[in-house]
mmCIF file of C-alpha atoms in Angstrom:
data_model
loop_
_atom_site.group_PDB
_atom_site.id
_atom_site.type_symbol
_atom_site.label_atom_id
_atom_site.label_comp_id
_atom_site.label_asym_id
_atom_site.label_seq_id
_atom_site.Cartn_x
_atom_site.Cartn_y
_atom_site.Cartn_z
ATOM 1 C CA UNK A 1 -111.639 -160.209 -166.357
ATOM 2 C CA UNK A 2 -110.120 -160.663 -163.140
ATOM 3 C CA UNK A 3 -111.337 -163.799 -160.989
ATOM 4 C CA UNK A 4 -110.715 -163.941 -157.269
ATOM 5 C CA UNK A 5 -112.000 -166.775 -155.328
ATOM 6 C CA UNK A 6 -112.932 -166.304 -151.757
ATOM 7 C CA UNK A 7 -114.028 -169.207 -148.734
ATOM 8 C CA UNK A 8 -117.051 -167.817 -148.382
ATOM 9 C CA UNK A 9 -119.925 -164.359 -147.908
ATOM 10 C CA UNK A 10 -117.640 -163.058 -145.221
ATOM 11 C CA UNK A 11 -114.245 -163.342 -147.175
ATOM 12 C CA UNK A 12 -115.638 -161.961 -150.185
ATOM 13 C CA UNK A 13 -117.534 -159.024 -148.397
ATOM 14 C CA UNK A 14 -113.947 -158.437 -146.942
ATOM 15 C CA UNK A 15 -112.252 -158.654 -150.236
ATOM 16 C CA UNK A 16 -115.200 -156.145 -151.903
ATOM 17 C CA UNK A 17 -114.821 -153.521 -149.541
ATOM 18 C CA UNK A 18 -110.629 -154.153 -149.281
ATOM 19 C CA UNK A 19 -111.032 -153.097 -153.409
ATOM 20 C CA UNK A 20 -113.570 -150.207 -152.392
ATOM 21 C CA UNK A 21 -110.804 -148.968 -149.710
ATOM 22 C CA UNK A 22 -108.379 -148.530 -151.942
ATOM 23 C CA UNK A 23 -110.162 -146.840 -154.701
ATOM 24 C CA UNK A 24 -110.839 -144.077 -152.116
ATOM 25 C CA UNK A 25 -107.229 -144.401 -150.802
ATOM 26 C CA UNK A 26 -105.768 -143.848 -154.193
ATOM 27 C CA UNK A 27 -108.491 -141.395 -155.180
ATOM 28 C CA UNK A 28 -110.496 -139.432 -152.610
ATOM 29 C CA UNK A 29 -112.473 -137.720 -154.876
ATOM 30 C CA UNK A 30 -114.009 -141.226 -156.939
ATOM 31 C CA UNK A 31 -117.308 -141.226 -158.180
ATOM 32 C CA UNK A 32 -118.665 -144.621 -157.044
ATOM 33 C CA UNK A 33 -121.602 -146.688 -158.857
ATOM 34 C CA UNK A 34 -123.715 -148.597 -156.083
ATOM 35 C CA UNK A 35 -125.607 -151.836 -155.887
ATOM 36 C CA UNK A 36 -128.132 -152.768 -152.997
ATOM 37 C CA UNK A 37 -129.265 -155.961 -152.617
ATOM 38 C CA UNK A 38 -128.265 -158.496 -150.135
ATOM 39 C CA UNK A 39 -125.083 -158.802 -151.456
ATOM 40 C CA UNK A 40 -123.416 -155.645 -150.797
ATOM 41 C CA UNK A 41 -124.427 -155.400 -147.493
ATOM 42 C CA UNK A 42 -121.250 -157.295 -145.758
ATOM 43 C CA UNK A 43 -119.168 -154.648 -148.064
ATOM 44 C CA UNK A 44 -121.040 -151.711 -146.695
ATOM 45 C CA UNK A 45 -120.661 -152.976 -143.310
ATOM 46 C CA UNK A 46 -117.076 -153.687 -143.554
ATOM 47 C CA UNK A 47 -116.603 -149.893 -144.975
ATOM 48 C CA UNK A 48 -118.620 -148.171 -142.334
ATOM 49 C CA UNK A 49 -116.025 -149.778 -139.647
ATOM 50 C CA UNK A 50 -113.122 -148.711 -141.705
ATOM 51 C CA UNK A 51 -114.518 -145.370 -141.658
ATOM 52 C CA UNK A 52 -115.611 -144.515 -138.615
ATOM 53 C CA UNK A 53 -111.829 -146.114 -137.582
ATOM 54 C CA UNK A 54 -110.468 -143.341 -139.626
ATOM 55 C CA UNK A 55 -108.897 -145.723 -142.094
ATOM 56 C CA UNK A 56 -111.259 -144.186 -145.426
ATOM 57 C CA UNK A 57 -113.085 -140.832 -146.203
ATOM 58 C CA UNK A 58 -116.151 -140.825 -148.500
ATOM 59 C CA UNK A 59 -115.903 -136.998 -147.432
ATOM 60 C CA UNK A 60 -115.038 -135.898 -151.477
ATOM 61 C CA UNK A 61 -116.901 -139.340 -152.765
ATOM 62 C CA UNK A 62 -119.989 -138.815 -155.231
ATOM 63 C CA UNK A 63 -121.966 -141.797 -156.147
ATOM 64 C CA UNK A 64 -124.645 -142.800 -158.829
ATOM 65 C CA UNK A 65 -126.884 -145.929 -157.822
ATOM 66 C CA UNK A 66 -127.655 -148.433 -160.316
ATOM 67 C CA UNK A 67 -130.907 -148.547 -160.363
ATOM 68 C CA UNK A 68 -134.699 -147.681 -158.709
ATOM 69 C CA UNK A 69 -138.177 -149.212 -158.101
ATOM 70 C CA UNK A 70 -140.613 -147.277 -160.722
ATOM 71 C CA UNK A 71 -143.479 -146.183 -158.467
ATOM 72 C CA UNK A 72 -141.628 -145.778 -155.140
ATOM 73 C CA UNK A 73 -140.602 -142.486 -153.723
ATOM 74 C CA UNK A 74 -137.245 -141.830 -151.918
ATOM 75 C CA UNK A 75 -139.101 -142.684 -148.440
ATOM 76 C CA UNK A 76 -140.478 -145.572 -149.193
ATOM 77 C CA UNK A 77 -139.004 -147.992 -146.876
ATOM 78 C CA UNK A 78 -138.456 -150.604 -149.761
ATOM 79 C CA UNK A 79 -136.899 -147.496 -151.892
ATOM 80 C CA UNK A 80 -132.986 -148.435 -153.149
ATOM 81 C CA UNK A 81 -132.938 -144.581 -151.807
ATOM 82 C CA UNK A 82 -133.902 -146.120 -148.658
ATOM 83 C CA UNK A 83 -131.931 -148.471 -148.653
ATOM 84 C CA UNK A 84 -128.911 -147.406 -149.417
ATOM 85 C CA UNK A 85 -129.429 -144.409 -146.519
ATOM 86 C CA UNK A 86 -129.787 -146.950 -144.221
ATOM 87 C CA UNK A 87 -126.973 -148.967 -144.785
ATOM 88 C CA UNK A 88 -124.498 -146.810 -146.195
ATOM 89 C CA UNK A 89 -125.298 -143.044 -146.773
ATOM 90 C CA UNK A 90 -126.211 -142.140 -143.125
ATOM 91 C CA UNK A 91 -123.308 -143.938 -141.136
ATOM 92 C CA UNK A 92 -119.931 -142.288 -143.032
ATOM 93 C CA UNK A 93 -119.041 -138.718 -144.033
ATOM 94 C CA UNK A 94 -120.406 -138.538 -147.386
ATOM 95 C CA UNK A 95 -121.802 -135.541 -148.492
ATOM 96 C CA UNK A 96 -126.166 -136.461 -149.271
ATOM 97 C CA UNK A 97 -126.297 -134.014 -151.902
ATOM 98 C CA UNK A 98 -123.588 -135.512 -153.832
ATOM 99 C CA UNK A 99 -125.985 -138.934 -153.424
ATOM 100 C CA UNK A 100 -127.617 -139.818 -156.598
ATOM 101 C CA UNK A 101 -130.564 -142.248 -157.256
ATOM 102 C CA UNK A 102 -132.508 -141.972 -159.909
ATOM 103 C CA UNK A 103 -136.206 -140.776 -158.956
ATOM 104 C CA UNK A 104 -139.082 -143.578 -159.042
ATOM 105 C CA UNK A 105 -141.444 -141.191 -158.007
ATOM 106 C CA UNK A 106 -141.090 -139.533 -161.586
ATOM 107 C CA UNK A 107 -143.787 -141.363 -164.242
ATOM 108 C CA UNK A 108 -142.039 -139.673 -166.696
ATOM 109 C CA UNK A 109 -139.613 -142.108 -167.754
ATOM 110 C CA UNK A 110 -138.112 -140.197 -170.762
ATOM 111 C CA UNK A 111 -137.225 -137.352 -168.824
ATOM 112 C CA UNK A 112 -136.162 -139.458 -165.567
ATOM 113 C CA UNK A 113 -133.528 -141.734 -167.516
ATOM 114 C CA UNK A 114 -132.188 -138.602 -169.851
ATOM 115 C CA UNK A 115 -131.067 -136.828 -166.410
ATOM 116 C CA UNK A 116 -129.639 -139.528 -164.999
ATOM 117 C CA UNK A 117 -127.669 -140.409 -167.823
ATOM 118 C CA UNK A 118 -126.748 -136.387 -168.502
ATOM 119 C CA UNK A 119 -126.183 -136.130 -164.545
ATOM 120 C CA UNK A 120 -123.476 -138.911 -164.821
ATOM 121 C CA UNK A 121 -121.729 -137.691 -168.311
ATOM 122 C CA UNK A 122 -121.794 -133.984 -166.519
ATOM 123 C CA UNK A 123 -119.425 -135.432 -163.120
ATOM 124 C CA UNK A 124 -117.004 -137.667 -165.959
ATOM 125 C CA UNK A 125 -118.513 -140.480 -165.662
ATOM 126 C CA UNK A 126 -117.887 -143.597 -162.947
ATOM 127 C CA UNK A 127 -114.586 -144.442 -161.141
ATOM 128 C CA UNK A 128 -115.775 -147.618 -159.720
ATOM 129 C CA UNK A 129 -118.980 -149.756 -160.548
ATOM 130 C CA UNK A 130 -119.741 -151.967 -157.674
ATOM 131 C CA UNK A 131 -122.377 -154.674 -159.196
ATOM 132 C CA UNK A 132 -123.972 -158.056 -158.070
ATOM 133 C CA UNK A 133 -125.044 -160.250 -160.447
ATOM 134 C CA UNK A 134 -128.922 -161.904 -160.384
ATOM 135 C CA UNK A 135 -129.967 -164.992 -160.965
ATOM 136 C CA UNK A 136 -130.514 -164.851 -164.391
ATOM 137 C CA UNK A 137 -127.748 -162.953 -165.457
ATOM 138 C CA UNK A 138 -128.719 -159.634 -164.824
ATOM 139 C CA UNK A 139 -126.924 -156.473 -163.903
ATOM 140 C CA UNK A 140 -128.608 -153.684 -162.411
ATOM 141 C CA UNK A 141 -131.809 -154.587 -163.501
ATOM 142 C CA UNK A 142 -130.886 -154.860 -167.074
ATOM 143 C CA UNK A 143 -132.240 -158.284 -167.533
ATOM 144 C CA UNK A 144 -132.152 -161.587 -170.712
ATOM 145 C CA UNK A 145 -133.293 -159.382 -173.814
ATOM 146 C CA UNK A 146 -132.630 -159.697 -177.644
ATOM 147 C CA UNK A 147 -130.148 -156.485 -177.466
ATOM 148 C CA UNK A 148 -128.124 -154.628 -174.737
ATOM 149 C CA UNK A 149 -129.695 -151.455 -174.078
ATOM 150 C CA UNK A 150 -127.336 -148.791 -174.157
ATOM 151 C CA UNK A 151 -128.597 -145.812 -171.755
ATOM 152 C CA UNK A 152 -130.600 -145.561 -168.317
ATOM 153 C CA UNK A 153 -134.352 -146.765 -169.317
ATOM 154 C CA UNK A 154 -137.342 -148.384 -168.116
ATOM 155 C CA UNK A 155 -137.571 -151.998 -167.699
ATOM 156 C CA UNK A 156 -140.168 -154.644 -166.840
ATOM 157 C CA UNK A 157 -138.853 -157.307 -164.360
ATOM 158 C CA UNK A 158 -139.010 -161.026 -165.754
ATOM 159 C CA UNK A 159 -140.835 -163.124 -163.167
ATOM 160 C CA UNK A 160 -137.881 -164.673 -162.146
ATOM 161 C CA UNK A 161 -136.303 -161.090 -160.743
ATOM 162 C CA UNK A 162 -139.654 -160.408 -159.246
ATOM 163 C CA UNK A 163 -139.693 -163.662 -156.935
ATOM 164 C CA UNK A 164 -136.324 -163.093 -156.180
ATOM 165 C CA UNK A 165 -136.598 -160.040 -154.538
ATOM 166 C CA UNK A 166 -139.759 -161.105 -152.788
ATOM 167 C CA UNK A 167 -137.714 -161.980 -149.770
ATOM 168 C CA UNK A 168 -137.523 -157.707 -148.989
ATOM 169 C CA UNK A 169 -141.274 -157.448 -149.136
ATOM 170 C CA UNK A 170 -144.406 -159.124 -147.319
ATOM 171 C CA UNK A 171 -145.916 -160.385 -150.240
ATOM 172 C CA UNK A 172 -144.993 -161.053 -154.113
ATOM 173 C CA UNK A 173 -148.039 -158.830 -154.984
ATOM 174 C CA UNK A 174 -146.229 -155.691 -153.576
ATOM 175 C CA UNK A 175 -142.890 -156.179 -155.651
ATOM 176 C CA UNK A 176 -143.007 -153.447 -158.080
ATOM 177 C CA UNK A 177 -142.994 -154.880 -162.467
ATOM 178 C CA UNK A 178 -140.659 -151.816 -163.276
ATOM 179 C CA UNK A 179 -137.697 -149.994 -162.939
ATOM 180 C CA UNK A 180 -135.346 -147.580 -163.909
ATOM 181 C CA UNK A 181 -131.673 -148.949 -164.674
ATOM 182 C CA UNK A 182 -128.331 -147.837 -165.178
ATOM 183 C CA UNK A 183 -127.862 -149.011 -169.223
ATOM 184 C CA UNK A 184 -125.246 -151.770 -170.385
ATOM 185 C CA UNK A 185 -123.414 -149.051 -172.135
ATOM 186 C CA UNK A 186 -122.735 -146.737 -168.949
ATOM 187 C CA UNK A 187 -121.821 -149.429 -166.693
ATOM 188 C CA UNK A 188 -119.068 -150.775 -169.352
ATOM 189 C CA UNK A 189 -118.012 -146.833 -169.310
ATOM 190 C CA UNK A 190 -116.933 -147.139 -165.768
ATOM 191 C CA UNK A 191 -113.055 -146.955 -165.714
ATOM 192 C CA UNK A 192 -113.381 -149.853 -163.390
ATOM 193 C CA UNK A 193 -115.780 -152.871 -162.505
ATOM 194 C CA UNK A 194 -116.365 -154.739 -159.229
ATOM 195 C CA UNK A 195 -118.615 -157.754 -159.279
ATOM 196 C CA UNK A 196 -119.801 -159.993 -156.283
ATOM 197 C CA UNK A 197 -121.395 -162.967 -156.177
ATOM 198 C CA UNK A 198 -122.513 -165.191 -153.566
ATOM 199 C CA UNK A 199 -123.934 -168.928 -153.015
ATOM 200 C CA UNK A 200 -124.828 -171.382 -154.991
ATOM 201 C CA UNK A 201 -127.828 -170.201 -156.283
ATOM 202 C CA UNK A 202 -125.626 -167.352 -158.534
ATOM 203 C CA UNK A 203 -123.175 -170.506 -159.982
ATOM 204 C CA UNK A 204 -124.572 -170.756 -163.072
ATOM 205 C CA UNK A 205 -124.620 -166.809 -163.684
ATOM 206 C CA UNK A 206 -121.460 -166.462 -162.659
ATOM 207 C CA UNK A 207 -120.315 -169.378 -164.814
ATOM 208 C CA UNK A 208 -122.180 -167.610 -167.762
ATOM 209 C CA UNK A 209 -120.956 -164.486 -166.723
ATOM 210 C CA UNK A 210 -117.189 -165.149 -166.959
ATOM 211 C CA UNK A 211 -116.907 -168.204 -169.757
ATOM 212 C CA UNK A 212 -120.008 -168.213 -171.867
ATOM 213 C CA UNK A 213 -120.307 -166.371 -174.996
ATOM 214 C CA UNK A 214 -121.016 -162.386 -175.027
ATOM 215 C CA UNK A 215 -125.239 -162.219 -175.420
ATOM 216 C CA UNK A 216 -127.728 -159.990 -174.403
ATOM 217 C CA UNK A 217 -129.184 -163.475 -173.209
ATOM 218 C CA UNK A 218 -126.777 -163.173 -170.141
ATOM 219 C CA UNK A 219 -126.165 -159.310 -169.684
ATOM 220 C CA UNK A 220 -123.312 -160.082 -167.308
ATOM 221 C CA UNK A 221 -121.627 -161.996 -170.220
ATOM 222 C CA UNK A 222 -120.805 -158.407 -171.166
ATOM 223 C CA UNK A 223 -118.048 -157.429 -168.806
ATOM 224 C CA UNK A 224 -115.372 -160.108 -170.758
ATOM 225 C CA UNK A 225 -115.512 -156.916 -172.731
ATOM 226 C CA UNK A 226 -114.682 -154.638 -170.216
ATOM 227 C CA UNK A 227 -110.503 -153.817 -170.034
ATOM 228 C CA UNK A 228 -110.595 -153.960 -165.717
ATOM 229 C CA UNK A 229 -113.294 -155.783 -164.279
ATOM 230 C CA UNK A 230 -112.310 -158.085 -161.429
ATOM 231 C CA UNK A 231 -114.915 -160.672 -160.249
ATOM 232 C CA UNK A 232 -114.784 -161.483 -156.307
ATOM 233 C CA UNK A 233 -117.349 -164.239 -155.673
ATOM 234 C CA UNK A 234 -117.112 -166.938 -152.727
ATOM 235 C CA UNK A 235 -116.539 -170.734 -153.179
ATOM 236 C CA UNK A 236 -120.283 -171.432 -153.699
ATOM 237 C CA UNK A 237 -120.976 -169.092 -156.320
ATOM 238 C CA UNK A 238 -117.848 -170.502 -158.473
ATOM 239 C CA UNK A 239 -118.940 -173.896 -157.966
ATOM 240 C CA UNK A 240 -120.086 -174.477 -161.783
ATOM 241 C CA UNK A 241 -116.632 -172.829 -163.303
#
């Protein structure tokens, strides 16, 4: 695990998209793993500029997202789908059908998490996982638990994700209690890991994350594990290491 410590949200957002831009440099064709959040967003809008300067293509880029709301359908305006079409998808050159999210609007979570999973394996797996890490530890939304959960499944959000993202509705009531998630065991299958943290509020995450022993009780504490994962997290968020 590779630490880099930045001044602050803007530095590391530069640094983040700096490591994106080169992955697509070095190989045009990547398959990307996405986050959303409020922590990607300086990357993404770092990487739209570089694109529409003509310094990056996502032209031959495919990308799996990490995770969905269960209940919400692709229009939903508080949708990951949405999201990530508003802040990413619909402002560079990448091709939508080679966009990939899995489906919230699908009850059937069996079926829903086998084809993601299957849709992944079938394009060779991930190039580059792009992650942010919560509060609590979690990645994606694979949150504290007695076991890490290998595949894409269903989840119920601890209380603590649920106020957390909060802020991106108009009420706590309307936050959804599920979702679907990338599993542990695909996201350490990526050839190569990006994390990014930010603010004080992640510091004791982070310090978990990178020094405290490998548990299910901090999924993050996985990616010691993980043979290139490079951490990119601003002064704030480092503060407890």
């Amino acid at each position: 695990m590779r630490i880099i410590r930045t001044r602050d949200y803007n530095h590391m957002s530069e640094h983040a998209a700096a490591v994106i831009a080169a992955q697509l440099t070095l190989q045009p064709n990547s398959t990307l793993g996405l986050a959303t959040g409020s922590t990607p967003l300086g990357a993404y809008v770092r990487l739209v500029e570089m694109c529409a300067a003509g310094k990056i293509s996502f032209a031959q880029v495919q990308s799996y997202n990490l995770d969905e709301y269960r209940g919400l359908t692709h229009d939903d305006p508080q949708s990951y789908h949405h999201f990530m079409w508003e802040n990413l998808f619909s402002r560079v050159d990448i091709d939508v059908t080679r966009t990939h999210v899995p489906d919230g609007s699908n009850e059937d979570a069996a079926s829903t998490c086998a084809n993601y999973d299957a849709a992944i394996e079938a394009a060779g797996g991930i190039d580059l996982q792009l992650l942010g890490i919560g509060n609590n530890g979690h990645i994606g939304f694979n949150e504290p638990g007695d076991e890490f959960v290998v595949g894409t499944h269903c989840v119920d959000l601890t209380e603590s994700t649920i106020k957390a993202n909060s802020r991106l509705f108009e009420s706590i009531d309307e936050v959804p209690r599920q979702a679907y998630t990338l599993g542990i065991g695909a996201i350490m299958h990526a050839r190569r890991i990006l994390v990014i943290a930010s603010g004080t509020a992640k510091a004791d995450a982070v310090h978990a994350m990178c020094y405290g022993p490998v548990t299910p009780a901090c999924p993050a504490s996985v990616l010691q594990l993980h043979p290139d994962c490079i951490v990119i997290a601003d002064a704030a968020a480092l503060s407890a290491c």
